[in-house]
Amino acid sequence: MSEYAVKISGLWYSPNGGDSILKGIDLTIKRGSCTALIGPSGSGKTTLFKMIGRLIKPNKGYISLHGLHSDLKKEKLGYIPQQLGLVRSKTALENVLIGAHSRIGFIDTILGVFPTKEVDNAMKCLEMVNLLHKANEKVYHLSGGERQRVAISRALMQGPDIILADEFVSNLDIATAREIMEMMIKVKGKDITLIISTHDISLARDFSETTVILKNGIKIDEISSSELDNNKIKEVFT
Ligand SMILES: Nc1ncnc2c1ncn2[C@@H]1O[C@H](COP(=O)(O)OP(=O)(O)OP(=O)(O)O)[C@@H](O)[C@H]1O
Ligand SMILES: [Mg+2]
């Protein structure tokens, strides 16, 4: 088994043949690690996430996941988009069950027909993020932090090897953001590889092992997150 969760080589992307958004990205991410992606707005973080999540295709270069050339099953990638992608009119539990759609089938997921085993699984995922007591609450009644937990549960429900979390916890107050980050690190354990993008440097420094810095679509640096000091931050954001 490959020691690496993600290996990216010479990745270029220009939608519709226009200007390049990603310019020759090389990146290797170790299995079970937590990596933070930082960079100014528009630097290409979400684009890179979408490409790892195979929502868009590169013009040049390749991405291999777990040593496989694009063969890691899609459900093994838990993608938590910036806007979380929850169905607000459904309950927390129903949203988590959507994470099992590849096992349940699309039609049954839409109809809300879920095997008892999957409902039990979904309850366990909610319990992992301390949200079991809100299982039957509609998402529009939940707080921002609780919604974030539902999105994490839904990703866990997929049984992922890799979780991609774009602008993770960015809409939350600092205390809640840190609390959720701590929980995320705990539930991911050694088996899940976590990649987050964030504008919060202290979150990157305190919770990830490695920080990758993007600027104008170029990977300008890759450092141990403990090295994220004021000089580095100035270099990135000015
Ligand atoms: N399909 C597309 N067509 C044209 N331009 C695009 C497309 N997708 C992204 N872009 C542009 O590519 C650049 C990078 O976008 P991206 O969303 O990856 O940035 P980001 O680093 O995630 O920014 P933020 O921190 O604001 O979320 C932006 O200038 C954006 O407008
Ligand atoms: Mg983005």
Short mmCIF file of C-alpha atoms and ligand atoms in Angstrom, two decimals:
data_model
loop_
_atom_site.label_atom_id
_atom_site.label_comp_id
_atom_site.label_asym_id
_atom_site.label_seq_id
_atom_site.Cartn_x
_atom_site.Cartn_y
_atom_site.Cartn_z
CA MET A 1 0.00 0.00 0.00
CA SER A 2 1.27 3.45 -0.85
CA GLU A 3 2.53 5.55 2.04
CA TYR A 4 0.97 8.56 0.36
CA ALA A 5 -2.65 9.60 0.27
CA VAL A 6 -2.19 12.16 -2.48
CA LYS A 7 0.54 12.60 -5.09
CA ILE A 8 0.17 15.45 -7.53
CA SER A 9 2.57 16.09 -10.34
CA GLY A 10 2.85 18.99 -12.80
CA LEU A 11 -0.79 20.02 -12.48
CA TRP A 12 -2.04 22.79 -14.77
CA TYR A 13 -5.58 24.07 -15.09
CA SER A 14 -7.06 26.69 -17.35
CA PRO A 15 -10.83 26.57 -17.75
CA ASN A 16 -11.98 27.12 -21.34
CA GLY A 17 -8.39 27.58 -22.47
CA GLY A 18 -8.13 30.96 -20.71
CA ASP A 19 -5.59 32.08 -18.11
CA SER A 20 -4.11 29.32 -15.97
CA ILE A 21 -5.53 29.07 -12.46
CA LEU A 22 -3.16 26.32 -11.32
CA LYS A 23 0.38 26.44 -12.61
CA GLY A 24 2.51 23.33 -12.35
CA ILE A 25 1.52 22.13 -8.88
CA ASP A 26 3.56 19.29 -7.36
CA LEU A 27 2.38 17.99 -4.01
CA THR A 28 2.68 14.89 -1.90
CA ILE A 29 0.51 14.31 1.15
CA LYS A 30 1.25 11.57 3.64
CA ARG A 31 -1.42 9.10 4.63
CA GLY A 32 -3.19 9.89 7.91
CA SER A 33 -1.73 13.41 8.13
CA CYS A 34 -3.46 16.77 8.37
CA THR A 35 -2.37 19.31 5.75
CA ALA A 36 -3.48 22.93 5.54
CA LEU A 37 -3.71 24.82 2.29
CA ILE A 38 -3.38 28.57 2.70
CA GLY A 39 -3.13 31.48 0.29
CA PRO A 40 -4.83 34.75 -0.62
CA SER A 41 -8.34 34.80 -2.01
CA GLY A 42 -8.27 33.67 -5.62
CA SER A 43 -4.98 31.79 -5.27
CA GLY A 44 -6.54 28.51 -6.42
CA LYS A 45 -7.29 26.60 -3.19
CA THR A 46 -10.86 25.61 -4.04
CA THR A 47 -9.83 24.77 -7.60
CA LEU A 48 -7.15 22.42 -6.30
CA PHE A 49 -9.66 20.81 -3.92
CA LYS A 50 -12.15 20.28 -6.72
CA MET A 51 -9.42 18.68 -8.76
CA ILE A 52 -8.38 16.30 -5.97
CA GLY A 53 -12.08 15.52 -5.51
CA ARG A 54 -12.30 14.89 -9.27
CA LEU A 55 -15.03 17.45 -9.81
CA ILE A 56 -12.87 19.05 -12.50
CA LYS A 57 -10.09 17.70 -14.70
CA PRO A 58 -6.59 19.13 -15.13
CA ASN A 59 -5.33 20.22 -18.54
CA LYS A 60 -1.95 18.75 -17.74
CA GLY A 61 -0.38 16.64 -14.99
CA TYR A 62 -1.79 13.90 -12.81
CA ILE A 63 -3.21 13.18 -9.38
CA SER A 64 -2.80 9.79 -7.82
CA LEU A 65 -4.69 8.87 -4.66
CA HIS A 66 -3.36 6.09 -2.46
CA GLY A 67 -0.97 5.09 -5.21
CA LEU A 68 -3.81 4.59 -7.63
CA HIS A 69 -4.20 6.59 -10.82
CA SER A 70 -7.65 8.10 -10.25
CA ASP A 71 -8.98 4.74 -9.12
CA LEU A 72 -9.80 5.54 -5.52
CA LYS A 73 -13.55 5.16 -5.36
CA LYS A 74 -15.31 8.48 -5.23
CA GLU A 75 -17.07 7.66 -1.97
CA LYS A 76 -13.67 7.23 -0.35
CA LEU A 77 -13.22 10.99 -0.69
CA GLY A 78 -15.30 13.01 1.73
CA TYR A 79 -15.64 16.52 0.34
CA ILE A 80 -16.93 19.24 2.65
CA PRO A 81 -17.53 22.31 0.48
CA GLN A 82 -17.27 25.85 1.83
CA GLN A 83 -21.05 26.25 1.92
CA LEU A 84 -21.38 22.74 3.44
CA GLY A 85 -23.93 21.59 0.85
CA LEU A 86 -26.55 20.51 3.41
CA VAL A 87 -30.25 20.20 2.62
CA ARG A 88 -31.67 22.72 5.05
CA SER A 89 -35.23 21.38 5.00
CA LYS A 90 -34.07 17.88 6.01
CA THR A 91 -33.04 16.73 9.46
CA ALA A 92 -29.45 16.28 10.62
CA LEU A 93 -29.89 12.50 10.41
CA GLU A 94 -31.32 12.62 6.88
CA ASN A 95 -28.40 14.78 5.77
CA VAL A 96 -25.90 12.34 7.23
CA LEU A 97 -27.66 9.46 5.46
CA ILE A 98 -27.01 11.22 2.14
CA GLY A 99 -23.35 10.28 2.76
CA ALA A 100 -24.36 6.64 2.26
CA HIS A 101 -25.91 7.24 -1.16
CA SER A 102 -23.35 5.11 -2.98
CA ARG A 103 -24.39 2.11 -0.86
CA ILE A 104 -28.11 2.84 -0.74
CA GLY A 105 -28.63 3.95 -4.34
CA PHE A 106 -29.68 7.31 -5.67
CA ILE A 107 -33.45 6.70 -5.88
CA ASP A 108 -33.77 5.36 -2.33
CA THR A 109 -31.66 8.26 -1.06
CA ILE A 110 -34.02 10.73 -2.75
CA LEU A 111 -37.08 8.85 -1.48
CA GLY A 112 -35.61 8.63 2.00
CA VAL A 113 -35.70 4.83 2.13
CA PHE A 114 -32.79 3.81 4.32
CA PRO A 115 -31.86 0.34 5.64
CA THR A 116 -31.82 0.10 9.45
CA LYS A 117 -28.10 -0.69 9.34
CA GLU A 118 -27.37 2.62 7.61
CA VAL A 119 -29.59 4.54 10.03
CA ASP A 120 -27.58 2.99 12.88
CA ASN A 121 -24.36 3.99 11.09
CA ALA A 122 -25.62 7.55 10.67
CA MET A 123 -26.49 7.73 14.37
CA LYS A 124 -22.96 6.58 15.21
CA CYS A 125 -21.49 9.28 12.95
CA LEU A 126 -23.62 11.92 14.69
CA GLU A 127 -22.54 10.57 18.06
CA MET A 128 -18.88 10.90 17.02
CA VAL A 129 -19.38 14.64 16.62
CA ASN A 130 -21.56 14.95 19.75
CA LEU A 131 -24.71 15.77 17.85
CA LEU A 132 -26.91 12.75 18.41
CA HIS A 133 -29.34 14.83 20.47
CA LYS A 134 -30.08 16.94 17.36
CA ALA A 135 -30.54 13.99 14.97
CA ASN A 136 -34.17 14.81 14.21
CA GLU A 137 -33.78 18.58 14.11
CA LYS A 138 -34.10 20.26 10.71
CA VAL A 139 -30.82 21.78 9.55
CA TYR A 140 -32.32 25.29 9.30
CA HIS A 141 -32.82 25.21 13.07
CA LEU A 142 -29.19 24.34 13.77
CA SER A 143 -26.39 26.75 14.67
CA GLY A 144 -23.37 27.25 12.38
CA GLY A 145 -21.19 24.95 14.52
CA GLU A 146 -23.87 22.28 14.58
CA ARG A 147 -24.22 22.44 10.80
CA GLN A 148 -20.48 22.02 10.48
CA ARG A 149 -20.79 18.88 12.61
CA VAL A 150 -23.55 17.53 10.37
CA ALA A 151 -21.31 18.07 7.34
CA ILE A 152 -18.45 16.24 9.07
CA SER A 153 -20.82 13.36 9.97
CA ARG A 154 -22.00 13.14 6.38
CA ALA A 155 -18.38 12.90 5.21
CA LEU A 156 -17.63 10.23 7.87
CA MET A 157 -20.70 8.29 6.72
CA GLN A 158 -18.96 7.73 3.38
CA GLY A 159 -16.26 5.76 5.18
CA PRO A 160 -13.65 8.05 3.62
CA ASP A 161 -9.89 7.58 3.32
CA ILE A 162 -9.44 11.28 2.61
CA ILE A 163 -11.49 14.27 3.78
CA LEU A 164 -11.20 17.55 1.91
CA ALA A 165 -12.59 20.46 3.90
CA ASP A 166 -12.68 23.78 2.04
CA GLU A 167 -12.60 26.94 4.19
CA PHE A 168 -13.20 24.67 7.12
CA VAL A 169 -14.92 26.33 10.11
CA SER A 170 -14.51 29.72 8.47
CA ASN A 171 -17.93 31.03 9.46
CA LEU A 172 -17.56 30.22 13.13
CA ASP A 173 -16.28 32.16 16.13
CA ILE A 174 -12.72 31.29 17.14
CA ALA A 175 -13.66 29.18 20.18
CA THR A 176 -16.17 27.06 18.23
CA ALA A 177 -13.81 26.76 15.26
CA ARG A 178 -11.07 25.38 17.51
CA GLU A 179 -13.47 23.06 19.29
CA ILE A 180 -14.64 21.60 15.97
CA MET A 181 -11.10 21.34 14.68
CA GLU A 182 -10.05 19.43 17.82
CA MET A 183 -12.97 17.07 17.38
CA MET A 184 -12.17 16.58 13.71
CA ILE A 185 -8.57 15.62 14.48
CA LYS A 186 -9.82 13.16 17.11
CA VAL A 187 -12.41 11.47 14.91
CA LYS A 188 -10.16 11.25 11.88
CA GLY A 189 -7.64 9.18 13.86
CA LYS A 190 -4.66 7.69 12.04
CA ASP A 191 -6.57 6.25 9.12
CA ILE A 192 -8.11 9.31 7.54
CA THR A 193 -6.04 11.92 5.73
CA LEU A 194 -7.38 15.42 6.26
CA ILE A 195 -6.75 18.36 3.95
CA ILE A 196 -8.17 21.71 4.94
CA SER A 197 -8.06 25.12 3.37
CA THR A 198 -8.28 28.02 5.76
CA HIS A 199 -7.64 31.73 6.13
CA ASP A 200 -7.01 31.23 9.83
CA ILE A 201 -3.26 30.89 10.24
CA SER A 202 -3.49 29.89 13.90
CA LEU A 203 -5.74 26.95 12.98
CA ALA A 204 -3.26 25.83 10.34
CA ARG A 205 -0.36 26.22 12.78
CA ASP A 206 -2.01 24.43 15.68
CA PHE A 207 -3.82 21.58 13.97
CA SER A 208 -1.96 20.61 10.81
CA GLU A 209 1.47 19.06 10.40
CA THR A 210 2.22 20.60 7.03
CA THR A 211 1.14 23.87 5.44
CA VAL A 212 1.12 24.30 1.69
CA ILE A 213 1.11 27.88 0.43
CA LEU A 214 -0.51 28.86 -2.85
CA LYS A 215 -0.17 32.23 -4.53
CA ASN A 216 -1.51 33.06 -7.99
CA GLY A 217 -1.95 29.38 -8.75
CA ILE A 218 1.65 28.54 -7.87
CA LYS A 219 2.75 26.49 -4.89
CA ILE A 220 5.24 28.93 -3.44
CA ASP A 221 6.13 26.95 -0.34
CA GLU A 222 5.51 23.88 1.73
CA ILE A 223 6.56 24.08 5.37
CA SER A 224 6.14 22.41 8.69
CA SER A 225 3.12 24.23 10.15
CA SER A 226 5.07 25.14 13.29
CA GLU A 227 7.17 27.44 11.06
CA LEU A 228 4.19 29.65 10.25
CA ASP A 229 5.40 32.91 11.74
CA ASN A 230 4.63 36.56 11.05
CA ASN A 231 7.30 36.85 8.34
CA LYS A 232 5.85 33.93 6.46
CA ILE A 233 2.34 35.31 6.79
CA LYS A 234 3.49 38.70 5.44
CA GLU A 235 5.18 36.97 2.52
CA VAL A 236 1.99 35.12 1.66
CA PHE A 237 -0.60 37.84 2.11
CA THR A 238 1.16 40.96 0.83
N1 LIG B 1 -14.46 27.85 -13.99
C1 LIG B 1 -13.77 28.98 -13.87
N2 LIG B 1 -13.70 29.86 -14.90
C2 LIG B 1 -12.98 30.99 -14.80
N3 LIG B 1 -12.30 31.35 -13.71
C3 LIG B 1 -12.34 30.54 -12.65
C4 LIG B 1 -13.06 29.30 -12.66
N4 LIG B 1 -12.91 28.70 -11.46
C5 LIG B 1 -12.13 29.52 -10.74
N5 LIG B 1 -11.78 30.62 -11.42
C6 LIG B 1 -10.88 31.70 -10.96
O1 LIG B 1 -9.71 31.08 -10.48
C7 LIG B 1 -9.16 31.79 -9.38
C8 LIG B 1 -8.98 30.83 -8.22
O2 LIG B 1 -10.24 30.50 -7.68
P1 LIG B 1 -10.40 29.63 -6.38
O3 LIG B 1 -11.84 29.56 -6.08
O4 LIG B 1 -9.69 28.35 -6.57
O5 LIG B 1 -9.63 30.52 -5.30
P2 LIG B 1 -9.49 30.34 -3.71
O6 LIG B 1 -8.03 30.32 -3.40
O7 LIG B 1 -10.29 29.18 -3.29
O8 LIG B 1 -10.10 31.71 -3.17
P3 LIG B 1 -10.95 32.02 -1.82
O9 LIG B 1 -9.92 32.09 -0.72
O10 LIG B 1 -11.58 33.35 -2.11
O11 LIG B 1 -11.95 30.93 -1.65
C9 LIG B 1 -10.14 32.93 -9.10
O12 LIG B 1 -9.61 34.09 -9.70
C10 LIG B 1 -11.41 32.50 -9.78
O13 LIG B 1 -12.17 33.60 -10.22
MG MG B 2 -11.99 28.99 -2.04
#
